Coordinates of C-alpha atoms and ligand atoms in Angstrom, one line a residue:
Chain A
L1 CA -23.4 -35.9 -14.0
V2 CA -24.2 -33.6 -11.2
I3 CA -21.5 -31.4 -9.6
D4 CA -21.2 -32.2 -5.9
E5 CA -19.5 -30.4 -3.1
G6 CA -16.6 -32.9 -2.9
S7 CA -15.5 -32.5 -6.5
L8 CA -15.6 -28.7 -6.1
E9 CA -13.3 -28.6 -3.1
K10 CA -9.9 -28.8 -4.8
P11 CA -10.8 -26.6 -7.8
L12 CA -12.2 -23.9 -5.6
W13 CA -9.2 -24.0 -3.2
D14 CA -6.8 -23.7 -6.2
L15 CA -8.8 -20.8 -7.5
E16 CA -8.8 -19.1 -4.1
I17 CA -5.0 -19.4 -3.9
A18 CA -4.8 -17.9 -7.4
L19 CA -6.9 -15.0 -6.4
L20 CA -5.0 -14.4 -3.1
E21 CA -1.7 -14.5 -5.0
S22 CA -3.1 -11.8 -7.3
D23 CA -3.9 -9.6 -4.3
V24 CA -7.6 -10.1 -4.2
A25 CA -8.4 -9.5 -0.5
M26 CA -9.4 -12.6 1.5
P27 CA -12.9 -11.5 2.5
A28 CA -13.7 -10.7 -1.2
A29 CA -12.2 -13.9 -2.5
E30 CA -14.1 -16.0 0.0
E31 CA -17.4 -14.4 -0.6
I32 CA -17.1 -14.6 -4.3
L33 CA -16.1 -18.3 -4.1
K34 CA -18.8 -19.1 -1.6
S35 CA -21.6 -17.8 -3.8
L36 CA -19.9 -19.6 -6.8
K37 CA -20.0 -22.9 -4.9
E38 CA -23.7 -22.4 -4.1
E39 CA -24.4 -21.7 -7.7
L40 CA -22.4 -24.7 -9.0
I41 CA -23.6 -27.4 -6.6
G42 CA -26.3 -29.4 -8.1
E43 CA -25.6 -28.2 -11.6
R44 CA -25.4 -30.8 -14.3
R45 CA -22.2 -31.2 -16.4
K46 CA -21.3 -33.2 -19.4
F47 CA -19.3 -36.4 -18.7
T48 CA -16.4 -35.0 -20.7
A49 CA -16.4 -31.6 -19.0
K50 CA -13.8 -31.1 -16.3
T51 CA -15.1 -29.7 -13.0
H52 CA -12.1 -27.3 -12.6
K53 CA -12.7 -25.9 -16.0
I54 CA -16.4 -25.3 -15.2
A55 CA -15.4 -23.7 -11.9
E56 CA -12.8 -21.5 -13.6
E57 CA -15.3 -20.3 -16.2
A58 CA -17.9 -19.6 -13.6
L59 CA -15.4 -17.6 -11.6
R60 CA -14.4 -15.6 -14.6
N61 CA -18.0 -14.6 -15.0
A62 CA -18.5 -13.8 -11.3
L63 CA -15.3 -11.6 -11.3
L64 CA -16.5 -9.8 -14.5
K65 CA -19.8 -9.1 -12.8
V66 CA -18.2 -7.8 -9.6
V67 CA -15.8 -5.5 -11.4
S68 CA -18.3 -4.2 -13.9
S69 CA -20.8 -3.2 -11.3
G70 CA -21.9 0.4 -11.7
Q71 CA -19.6 1.1 -14.6
F72 CA -20.2 4.5 -16.2
D73 CA -18.3 6.5 -18.8
F74 CA -16.3 9.3 -17.1
D75 CA -16.1 11.4 -20.2
T76 CA -19.8 11.3 -20.8
F77 CA -20.4 12.0 -17.1
I78 CA -18.2 15.2 -17.4
R79 CA -19.8 16.2 -20.6
D80 CA -23.4 15.9 -19.3
A81 CA -22.9 17.2 -15.7
A82 CA -23.9 20.6 -14.6
K83 CA -20.9 22.9 -14.6
P84 CA -18.7 23.3 -12.6
V85 CA -18.4 19.6 -11.9
K86 CA -16.8 19.2 -8.5
I87 CA -14.6 16.1 -8.1
L88 CA -13.0 15.2 -4.8
F89 CA -10.0 12.8 -4.6
V90 CA -9.6 10.8 -1.4
G91 CA -7.7 7.9 0.0
V92 CA -5.0 6.8 2.4
N93 CA -1.4 8.1 2.4
G94 CA 0.8 7.8 -0.6
T95 CA -1.6 6.0 -3.0
G96 CA -1.2 8.6 -5.8
K97 CA -4.1 11.0 -5.3
T98 CA -2.1 14.2 -6.2
T99 CA -0.6 12.5 -9.2
C100 CA -4.1 11.3 -10.3
I101 CA -5.4 14.8 -10.2
A102 CA -2.6 15.9 -12.5
K103 CA -3.3 13.0 -14.9
V104 CA -7.1 13.7 -14.8
A105 CA -6.5 17.4 -15.4
Y106 CA -4.3 16.5 -18.4
R107 CA -7.0 14.2 -19.8
L108 CA -9.7 16.8 -19.3
R109 CA -7.7 19.5 -21.0
E110 CA -7.0 17.2 -23.9
R111 CA -10.7 16.9 -24.3
G112 CA -11.2 20.7 -24.3
H113 CA -12.5 21.2 -20.7
S114 CA -11.4 24.0 -18.5
V115 CA -10.1 22.9 -15.1
V116 CA -9.2 24.5 -11.8
L117 CA -7.3 22.6 -9.1
A118 CA -7.8 23.0 -5.3
S119 CA -4.9 22.4 -3.0
G120 CA -6.9 20.6 -0.4
D121 CA -3.9 19.0 1.3
T122 CA -3.0 21.8 3.7
F123 CA -1.2 19.6 6.1
R124 CA 1.7 17.6 4.6
A125 CA 5.2 19.0 4.0
G126 CA 5.7 19.9 0.4
A127 CA 2.1 19.1 -0.6
E128 CA 1.3 22.6 -1.9
E129 CA 4.6 22.8 -3.8
Q130 CA 3.9 19.4 -5.4
I131 CA 0.4 20.3 -6.7
D132 CA 1.7 23.8 -7.6
A133 CA 4.4 22.3 -9.8
H134 CA 1.8 20.2 -11.6
A135 CA -0.6 23.1 -12.1
E136 CA 2.2 25.1 -13.6
R137 CA 3.3 22.4 -16.0
L138 CA -0.3 21.8 -17.0
G139 CA -1.1 25.5 -17.4
V140 CA -4.0 25.1 -15.0
K141 CA -5.1 27.5 -12.2
L142 CA -4.5 26.3 -8.7
I143 CA -6.4 27.7 -5.7
K144 CA -4.4 27.4 -2.5
H145 CA -4.3 28.9 1.0
Q146 CA -1.5 28.9 3.6
Q147 CA -0.3 25.7 5.2
G148 CA -2.7 24.6 8.0
A149 CA -5.7 26.3 6.4
D150 CA -9.1 24.6 6.5
P151 CA -9.2 22.3 3.4
A152 CA -13.0 22.7 3.2
A153 CA -12.4 26.5 2.7
V154 CA -9.7 26.0 0.1
I155 CA -12.0 23.8 -2.0
Y156 CA -15.0 26.1 -1.4
D157 CA -12.8 28.9 -2.8
A158 CA -11.9 26.9 -5.9
V159 CA -15.6 26.3 -6.5
Q160 CA -16.3 30.0 -6.3
H161 CA -13.5 30.6 -8.7
A162 CA -14.9 28.1 -11.1
N163 CA -18.3 29.7 -10.9
A164 CA -17.0 33.2 -11.4
R165 CA -14.9 32.1 -14.5
K166 CA -17.4 29.7 -15.9
L167 CA -14.9 26.8 -15.7
D168 CA -16.0 23.2 -16.3
V169 CA -14.3 21.1 -13.6
V170 CA -12.9 21.5 -10.1
L171 CA -10.4 18.8 -9.1
A172 CA -9.9 18.9 -5.3
D173 CA -7.0 17.2 -3.6
T174 CA -7.1 16.1 0.0
A175 CA -4.5 14.9 2.4
G176 CA -3.9 11.2 2.7
R177 CA -5.5 9.9 5.8
F178 CA -6.2 6.6 7.5
H179 CA -9.8 5.4 8.2
T180 CA -8.5 4.7 11.7
S181 CA -8.1 8.4 12.5
V182 CA -11.5 9.7 13.8
N183 CA -10.4 13.4 13.5
L184 CA -9.2 13.1 9.9
M185 CA -12.4 11.2 8.8
E186 CA -14.5 13.8 10.5
Q187 CA -12.5 16.5 8.6
L188 CA -13.3 14.6 5.3
K189 CA -17.0 14.5 6.2
K190 CA -16.9 18.2 6.7
I191 CA -15.2 18.8 3.4
C192 CA -18.1 16.9 1.8
R193 CA -20.8 18.6 3.7
V194 CA -19.5 22.1 2.9
N195 CA -18.7 21.4 -0.8
K196 CA -21.1 18.7 -1.9
P197 CA -18.9 17.0 -4.5
D198 CA -20.5 15.7 -7.7
L199 CA -18.1 12.8 -7.7
I200 CA -15.9 11.4 -5.0
I201 CA -13.0 9.4 -6.4
F202 CA -11.3 6.9 -4.1
V203 CA -7.7 6.5 -5.1
D204 CA -5.9 3.3 -4.1
E205 CA -2.9 1.4 -5.3
A206 CA -2.8 -2.0 -7.2
I207 CA 0.0 -3.1 -5.0
A208 CA -2.1 -3.0 -1.8
G209 CA -3.2 -6.4 -0.4
N210 CA -5.9 -7.2 2.1
D211 CA -6.2 -3.7 3.4
A212 CA -7.7 -2.5 0.2
V213 CA -11.1 -4.0 1.3
E214 CA -11.0 -2.4 4.7
R215 CA -10.1 1.1 3.6
A216 CA -12.5 1.2 0.6
K217 CA -15.2 -0.1 3.0
Q218 CA -14.5 2.6 5.6
F219 CA -14.2 5.5 3.2
N220 CA -17.4 4.4 1.5
E221 CA -19.3 4.2 4.8
A222 CA -17.9 7.6 5.9
I223 CA -18.6 9.7 2.7
G224 CA -19.8 7.4 0.0
I225 CA -17.5 6.6 -3.0
G226 CA -18.6 7.4 -6.5
G227 CA -15.8 5.5 -8.3
S228 CA -12.2 4.5 -7.8
I229 CA -8.8 4.9 -9.6
L230 CA -6.4 2.0 -9.1
T231 CA -2.8 3.3 -9.4
K232 CA 0.7 1.7 -9.8
I233 CA -0.6 -1.2 -11.9
D234 CA 2.7 -0.9 -13.9
A235 CA 4.5 -2.3 -10.9
D236 CA 3.6 -5.7 -12.3
A237 CA 0.7 -5.8 -9.9
K238 CA -2.0 -8.3 -10.8
G239 CA -4.6 -5.8 -9.8
G240 CA -6.7 -8.0 -7.5
A241 CA -7.3 -4.9 -5.4
A242 CA -9.8 -3.9 -8.1
I243 CA -11.9 -6.8 -7.2
S244 CA -11.7 -6.1 -3.5
I245 CA -12.6 -2.4 -4.0
A246 CA -15.5 -3.1 -6.5
H247 CA -16.8 -5.9 -4.4
V248 CA -17.1 -3.9 -1.2
T249 CA -18.2 -0.6 -2.7
G250 CA -20.3 -1.7 -5.6
K251 CA -18.9 1.2 -7.4
P252 CA -16.8 1.1 -10.6
I253 CA -13.0 1.4 -11.1
L254 CA -12.9 4.3 -13.5
F255 CA -9.2 4.4 -14.4
V256 CA -5.9 2.6 -13.8
G257 CA -2.6 4.4 -13.2
T258 CA 0.1 2.9 -15.4
G259 CA 3.0 5.1 -14.6
Q260 CA 4.2 8.5 -13.2
E261 CA 3.6 10.6 -16.4
Y262 CA 0.5 12.6 -17.2
G263 CA -0.5 10.3 -20.0
D264 CA -0.3 7.2 -17.8
L265 CA -4.0 7.0 -17.0
E266 CA -6.1 4.4 -18.9
P267 CA -9.8 3.8 -18.8
F268 CA -10.5 0.6 -16.8
K269 CA -11.4 -2.5 -18.8
P270 CA -13.1 -5.3 -16.8
E271 CA -12.2 -8.0 -19.3
W272 CA -8.5 -7.0 -19.3
L273 CA -8.3 -7.2 -15.5
V274 CA -10.1 -10.6 -15.2
E275 CA -7.8 -12.0 -17.8
K276 CA -4.8 -10.8 -15.8
L277 CA -6.2 -12.4 -12.7
I278 CA -7.1 -15.9 -14.0
G279 CA -5.9 -15.8 -17.6
Chain B
G1 CA -12.9 -11.1 11.8
L2 CA -10.0 -13.5 11.3
G3 CA -8.6 -12.7 14.7
A4 CA -11.8 -14.0 16.3
S5 CA -11.5 -17.2 14.4
L6 CA -7.9 -17.8 15.6
K7 CA -9.1 -17.0 19.2
D8 CA -12.0 -19.4 18.8
T9 CA -9.8 -22.2 17.6
M10 CA -7.4 -21.6 20.4
A11 CA -10.3 -21.7 22.9
K12 CA -11.2 -25.1 21.4
I13 CA -7.7 -26.3 22.2
A14 CA -8.0 -25.0 25.7
N15 CA -11.0 -27.2 26.2
A16 CA -9.6 -30.2 24.4
R17 CA -8.5 -33.2 26.6
R18 CA -5.7 -34.0 24.1
I19 CA -4.3 -32.6 20.9
D20 CA -5.2 -34.8 18.0
R21 CA -4.5 -34.5 14.3
E22 CA -8.0 -33.1 13.5
L23 CA -7.6 -30.3 16.1
V24 CA -4.1 -29.4 14.9
D25 CA -5.4 -29.2 11.3
E26 CA -8.1 -26.9 12.5
V27 CA -5.6 -24.7 14.3
V28 CA -3.2 -24.7 11.3
K29 CA -6.0 -23.7 9.0
S30 CA -7.1 -20.7 11.1
I31 CA -3.4 -19.7 11.4
Q32 CA -3.1 -19.9 7.6
R33 CA -6.1 -17.7 7.2
A34 CA -4.8 -15.1 9.7
M35 CA -1.5 -15.0 7.9
L36 CA -3.0 -14.7 4.5
Q37 CA -5.3 -12.0 5.7
A38 CA -2.2 -10.2 7.0
D39 CA -0.6 -10.3 3.5
V40 CA 2.0 -12.8 4.2
N41 CA 3.3 -14.4 1.0
V42 CA 1.1 -17.3 0.0
K43 CA 4.0 -19.8 -0.4
L44 CA 5.5 -18.6 2.8
V45 CA 2.2 -19.2 4.6
M46 CA 2.1 -22.8 3.4
N47 CA 5.7 -23.4 4.5
I48 CA 5.3 -21.9 7.9
S49 CA 2.0 -23.6 8.6
N50 CA 3.4 -26.9 7.6
K51 CA 6.2 -26.4 10.0
I52 CA 3.8 -25.5 12.8
R53 CA 1.6 -28.6 12.0
E54 CA 4.7 -30.8 12.1
R55 CA 5.8 -29.5 15.5
A56 CA 2.4 -29.4 17.1
L57 CA 1.9 -33.1 16.3
K58 CA 5.4 -34.3 17.1
E59 CA 6.3 -32.2 20.2
K60 CA 4.9 -33.0 23.7
P61 CA 3.9 -30.0 25.8
P62 CA 6.6 -29.3 28.4
E63 CA 5.9 -30.1 32.1
G64 CA 3.2 -27.8 33.4
M65 CA 2.2 -26.2 30.1
S66 CA -1.3 -26.7 28.7
S67 CA -1.7 -28.0 25.2
R68 CA -3.2 -24.7 24.2
E69 CA -0.2 -22.7 25.6
H70 CA 2.1 -25.2 23.9
V71 CA 0.6 -24.7 20.4
I72 CA 0.5 -20.9 20.8
R73 CA 4.1 -21.1 21.8
I74 CA 5.0 -23.0 18.7
V75 CA 3.2 -20.5 16.5
Y76 CA 4.9 -17.6 18.1
Q77 CA 8.3 -19.3 18.0
E78 CA 8.0 -20.1 14.3
L79 CA 6.8 -16.6 13.3
T80 CA 9.2 -14.6 15.5
G81 CA 12.0 -17.0 14.5
F82 CA 11.2 -16.2 10.9
V83 CA 11.0 -12.4 11.4
G84 CA 14.2 -12.4 13.4
K85 CA 15.5 -9.9 15.9
S86 CA 15.1 -6.1 15.6
A87 CA 18.1 -4.6 13.7
D88 CA 21.1 -3.6 15.8
I89 CA 21.4 0.2 15.1
Q90 CA 24.9 1.5 15.7
L91 CA 25.0 5.0 17.2
G92 CA 28.0 6.2 15.3
R93 CA 29.1 7.9 12.1
Q94 CA 27.4 6.4 9.1
R95 CA 25.7 6.9 5.8
I96 CA 22.3 5.4 5.2
L97 CA 20.6 5.1 1.8
M98 CA 16.7 5.0 1.8
V99 CA 15.1 3.1 -1.1
G100 CA 11.6 1.6 -1.9
L101 CA 8.5 1.7 -4.0
Q102 CA 6.6 4.8 -4.9
G103 CA 4.7 6.3 -1.9
S104 CA 6.0 3.8 0.6
G105 CA 7.1 6.5 3.1
K106 CA 10.8 7.0 2.2
T107 CA 10.9 10.8 2.5
L108 CA 9.1 11.0 5.9
S109 CA 11.1 8.0 7.1
T110 CA 14.3 9.8 6.1
A111 CA 13.3 12.7 8.4
R112 CA 12.1 10.4 11.1
L113 CA 15.3 8.4 11.1
A114 CA 17.3 11.7 11.3
R115 CA 15.2 12.7 14.3
Y116 CA 15.8 9.3 15.9
F117 CA 19.6 9.8 15.7
Q118 CA 19.1 13.4 16.9
R119 CA 17.3 12.2 20.0
K120 CA 20.2 9.8 20.7
G121 CA 22.6 12.8 20.7
L122 CA 24.0 12.5 17.3
K123 CA 24.2 15.1 14.6
P124 CA 22.1 13.9 11.6
A125 CA 21.8 15.4 8.1
V126 CA 19.7 14.5 5.1
I127 CA 20.2 14.7 1.3
A128 CA 17.3 15.1 -1.1
A129 CA 18.2 12.9 -4.1
D130 CA 14.8 12.5 -5.6
I131 CA 15.0 14.5 -8.8
Y132 CA 11.7 13.4 -10.3
R133 CA 8.8 14.0 -7.9
P134 CA 7.6 17.6 -7.9
G135 CA 8.0 19.1 -4.4
A136 CA 10.3 16.3 -3.1
Y137 CA 13.0 18.9 -2.3
D138 CA 10.5 21.1 -0.4
Q139 CA 9.0 18.1 1.4
L140 CA 12.3 17.0 2.9
K141 CA 13.5 20.6 3.4
Q142 CA 10.4 21.6 5.4
L143 CA 10.7 18.4 7.6
S144 CA 14.3 19.1 8.3
E145 CA 13.6 22.8 9.2
R146 CA 10.9 21.8 11.7
A147 CA 13.2 19.3 13.5
N148 CA 16.3 21.5 13.0
F149 CA 18.9 19.2 11.3
S150 CA 21.0 19.9 8.2
F151 CA 19.6 19.5 4.8
Y152 CA 21.2 19.4 1.4
G153 CA 19.5 19.4 -2.0
E154 CA 19.7 21.0 -5.4
R155 CA 16.2 22.1 -6.4
D156 CA 16.6 22.1 -10.2
S157 CA 19.3 19.5 -10.7
K158 CA 18.5 16.5 -12.9
N159 CA 21.5 14.5 -11.6
A160 CA 21.0 12.5 -8.5
V161 CA 24.6 11.2 -8.3
K162 CA 26.0 14.8 -8.5
I163 CA 23.6 15.9 -5.7
V164 CA 24.7 13.1 -3.4
K165 CA 28.4 13.7 -4.1
N166 CA 28.0 17.5 -3.4
G167 CA 25.9 16.7 -0.4
L168 CA 28.3 14.3 1.2
A169 CA 31.1 16.9 0.9
E170 CA 28.9 19.7 2.2
L171 CA 27.5 17.7 5.2
E172 CA 30.9 16.2 6.2
Q173 CA 30.6 17.7 9.8
N174 CA 27.5 15.6 10.5
D175 CA 27.6 12.2 12.2
V176 CA 24.8 10.4 10.3
I177 CA 23.9 11.3 6.7
I178 CA 20.7 9.9 5.3
I179 CA 19.9 10.0 1.6
D180 CA 16.3 10.1 0.4
T181 CA 15.7 8.7 -3.1
A182 CA 12.9 8.6 -5.6
G183 CA 10.3 5.8 -5.5
R184 CA 10.9 3.1 -8.0
H185 CA 9.8 -0.5 -8.8
S186 CA 11.5 -3.5 -10.4
L187 CA 10.3 -2.9 -13.9
E188 CA 11.6 0.7 -14.1
K189 CA 15.0 -0.4 -15.4
D190 CA 16.4 3.2 -15.7
L191 CA 15.5 4.0 -12.1
I192 CA 17.0 0.7 -10.9
R193 CA 20.2 1.6 -12.7
E194 CA 20.1 5.1 -11.1
M195 CA 19.7 3.6 -7.7
K196 CA 22.8 1.5 -8.4
D197 CA 24.7 4.6 -9.5
I198 CA 23.7 6.5 -6.3
N199 CA 24.7 3.5 -4.2
R200 CA 28.1 3.4 -5.8
A201 CA 28.6 7.1 -5.3
V202 CA 27.5 7.1 -1.6
D203 CA 29.0 3.7 -0.6
P204 CA 26.6 3.7 2.4
D205 CA 27.0 1.7 5.6
H206 CA 23.3 0.8 5.4
R207 CA 20.7 0.4 2.6
F208 CA 17.2 0.4 4.1
L209 CA 14.2 -0.8 2.2
I210 CA 11.1 1.2 3.2
M211 CA 7.9 -0.8 2.8
D212 CA 4.2 0.1 3.1
A213 CA 2.6 -2.1 5.7
A214 CA -0.3 -2.7 3.3
I215 CA 1.7 -4.1 0.4
G216 CA 0.3 -7.3 -0.9
Q217 CA 1.8 -10.3 -2.7
Q218 CA 4.2 -8.0 -4.7
A219 CA 6.4 -7.6 -1.6
S220 CA 8.5 -10.7 -2.3
E221 CA 9.3 -9.8 -5.9
Q222 CA 10.0 -6.2 -5.2
A223 CA 12.2 -6.9 -2.1
R224 CA 14.1 -9.4 -4.2
A225 CA 14.7 -6.8 -7.0
F226 CA 15.9 -4.1 -4.6
H227 CA 18.2 -6.6 -2.9
D228 CA 19.7 -7.9 -6.1
A229 CA 20.3 -4.3 -7.1
V230 CA 21.9 -2.8 -4.0
S231 CA 22.0 -5.4 -1.3
I232 CA 19.6 -4.3 1.4
T233 CA 20.8 -4.3 5.0
G234 CA 17.6 -3.4 6.8
V235 CA 13.8 -3.0 6.4
I236 CA 11.5 -0.2 7.6
I237 CA 7.8 -0.8 7.7
S238 CA 5.7 2.3 7.5
K239 CA 2.0 3.1 8.1
L240 CA 1.4 0.5 10.8
D241 CA -1.0 3.0 12.4
G242 CA -3.6 1.9 9.8
T243 CA -5.3 -1.5 9.7
A244 CA -2.7 -3.2 7.6
K245 CA -0.8 -6.0 9.3
G246 CA 2.5 -5.8 7.5
G247 CA 2.8 -9.4 6.4
G248 CA 4.8 -8.3 3.4
A249 CA 7.6 -7.5 5.7
L250 CA 8.1 -11.2 6.3
S251 CA 8.9 -11.6 2.6
A252 CA 11.2 -8.6 2.8
V253 CA 13.1 -10.3 5.6
A254 CA 13.2 -13.6 3.6
E255 CA 14.3 -12.0 0.4
T256 CA 16.9 -9.6 1.8
G257 CA 18.2 -11.7 4.7
S258 CA 18.2 -8.5 6.7
P259 CA 16.3 -7.5 9.9
I260 CA 13.5 -5.1 10.3
A261 CA 14.9 -1.9 11.9
F262 CA 12.1 0.5 12.5
I263 CA 8.3 0.9 12.1
G264 CA 6.4 4.1 11.1
T265 CA 3.3 4.6 13.2
G266 CA 1.9 8.0 12.2
E267 CA 2.4 11.1 10.1
T268 CA 4.6 13.2 12.3
I269 CA 8.4 13.1 12.5
E270 CA 8.1 11.5 16.0
D271 CA 6.1 8.5 14.9
F272 CA 9.0 6.1 14.6
E273 CA 9.8 3.2 16.8
Q274 CA 12.4 0.5 16.9
F275 CA 10.9 -2.8 15.6
E276 CA 9.7 -5.3 18.3
P277 CA 9.2 -8.8 16.9
D278 CA 6.7 -10.0 19.6
R279 CA 4.4 -7.0 19.3
F280 CA 4.5 -7.1 15.5
I281 CA 3.6 -10.8 15.4
S282 CA 0.8 -10.6 17.9
R283 CA -0.7 -7.7 15.9
L284 CA -0.2 -9.7 12.7
L285 CA -2.2 -12.6 14.1
G286 CA -4.9 -10.3 15.2
Ligands
GTP301 N1 4.7 3.7 -11.0 C1 3.7 4.5 -10.6 N2 3.8 5.4 -9.7 C2 2.7 6.2 -9.4 C3 1.5 6.1 -10.0 N3 0.6 7.0 -9.5 C4 1.4 7.7 -8.6 N4 2.6 7.2 -8.5 C5 3.7 7.7 -7.7 O1 3.4 7.4 -6.3 C6 4.0 8.4 -5.5 C7 2.9 9.0 -4.6 O2 2.1 9.8 -5.4 P1 1.2 11.0 -4.7 O3 0.4 11.6 -5.9 O4 2.1 12.0 -4.0 O5 0.3 10.3 -3.7 P2 -0.7 10.9 -2.7 O6 -1.8 9.9 -2.6 O7 -1.1 12.3 -3.1 O8 0.1 11.0 -1.4 P3 -0.3 11.8 0.0 O9 -0.9 13.1 -0.4 O10 1.0 11.9 0.7 O11 -1.2 10.9 0.7 C8 4.7 9.4 -6.4 O12 6.0 9.0 -6.5 C9 4.0 9.1 -7.7 O13 4.8 9.5 -8.8 C10 1.3 5.0 -11.0 O14 0.3 4.8 -11.6 N5 2.5 4.3 -11.3
GTP302 N1 -0.1 7.7 8.9 C1 1.1 7.4 8.4 N2 1.4 8.0 7.3 C2 2.7 7.8 6.8 C3 3.6 7.0 7.4 N3 4.7 7.0 6.7 C4 4.5 7.8 5.7 N4 3.3 8.3 5.7 C5 2.6 9.2 4.7 O1 2.6 8.5 3.5 C6 2.7 9.4 2.4 C7 3.9 9.0 1.6 O2 5.0 9.3 2.3 P1 6.3 9.8 1.6 O3 7.4 9.9 2.6 O4 6.1 11.0 0.8 O5 6.6 8.5 0.7 P2 7.8 8.3 -0.4 O6 8.2 6.9 -0.3 O7 8.9 9.3 -0.2 O8 7.1 8.6 -1.7 P3 7.7 8.8 -3.2 O9 8.9 9.7 -3.0 O10 6.7 9.4 -4.0 O11 8.1 7.4 -3.7 C8 2.8 10.8 3.1 O12 1.5 11.3 3.2 C9 3.3 10.5 4.4 O13 2.9 11.5 5.4 C10 3.2 6.3 8.7 O14 3.9 5.6 9.3 N5 1.9 6.6 9.1
MG303 MG1 -1.1 14.1 -2.2
MG304 MG1 9.7 10.7 -1.4

């Protein structure tokens, strides 16, 4: 039997609804299903095989492919990179960037690396106090300037400090910002021009819906994303945003945030996510 | 984008001589897509679009109204009817408890809400009852200093209930007392219990759920959990200055049975407006 468009319509619609209910952004879901349809039409199937089972299996493979694109091992990257490795954390407001920096610092220290933090959010109320408290708890040096200072300069300072002290990693925080703010995106571009980060990590939350595609796309177009961290997956989020972000950037999800403590950072596993989505 | 598709479909109706089943189906499909793209709950999208389809087929356009205007009117009526009126904010003595998911905008909204009452001539004050997040105390304190309203917090305290009790006593002279709390979600049982304890200690006139405009399909479940725990009386949608459409707010309204009171439209303490159903819906539909 040959699979035709008609027999695919209901299975693909059901799968699209399942993806949308799991927070895969609509543009991503539609594009993935569209190429799936093209791939399946005209394929032969056994008389006993159900079309919706075939579609589901094909989708599972397509999702795995999307979310595994560009995967690399973070620990190996750190180990092999020229020191100091400069890592910049970016994203929209409230996604968990500052908390991620604390978690990553904790993880790096556990693995014997020396770390310095840069207080690159020089704008928001209480931002410096927040990262300062983390630095103190972690026993890590924090480079900060006064509120309103140029973030590019603070980060530059931190890199100089790392060079002088022969430290392994610089983790640079930035203020949350929306891709719709021309000024703030220009500021971010300047931070990258001045400091030339080795890795730009886009931090977004698993509970975000369709906007995950738009913001990942805009940040990627503005400064180029090297990898992402998906936070708050412990809020029972299905994690579809991982598909949206990987689909539009082609870059890997490196970690997922599973809580508010320093240890709540897990390496991202593509199979685990796909199982959550259409298990 | 999706907006264009809805406009194209509407243009088709404008040029149609009569509204038939096929055209209505096409309109409903593009409305579904717009709503899904705007993060409206999937089941809700199906319910609302079925209602729209039913009315578009059954109801005749009123005298002098084109078919296109008629269908657009039905769409707006169903959606604005669903999202309801903006909350009626009393300008008197009251206590307001601010709750919501991590990072949704509670602390900034606490300050913005205080500023709103200040602009209306009332004397607002805020209490920092988030004992977990590093720098939460400083964040709210700095915001209150900039706008010049009273602040109460206990930097090193690990007892939120104690803080609010002491705060309420200390801030007695103020008209409106707004309490900022830590972010939490439905699966953090200890934090949900803490929220209930704080609620009992404050006995507030209002319990506002602050939601990020970008929240996805989780909105319904989380709003339900907060409502079951402390009975929400109003919703605030933050970060509408981004590209997110805020469709999750429809779920919040559905689950809590309460209106949307304010929207956050930026990062300063002034970026706070009273909710307007029509503007919100037209932005949602793109
Ligand atoms: N449950 C849960 N909460 C998280 C996670 N990651 C971060 N958070 C919480 O999310 C809130 C916001 O975290 P921040 O680190 O301040 O976020 P941010 O992106 O730096 O915020 P801005 O700098 O204001 O843009 C805090 O309450 C964190 O504890 C996570 O993986 N799970
Ligand atoms: N652009 C913009 N940013 C906002 C808006 N509302 C809040 N923010 C920002 O979003 C981030 C999170 O806001 P907070 O007020 O710290 O959020 P919160 O709910 O108190 O976070 P937790 O206490 O960690 O749960 C901050 O960077 C705020 O400045 C808004 O309407 N527009
Ligand atoms: Mg931050
Ligand atoms: Mg807060």
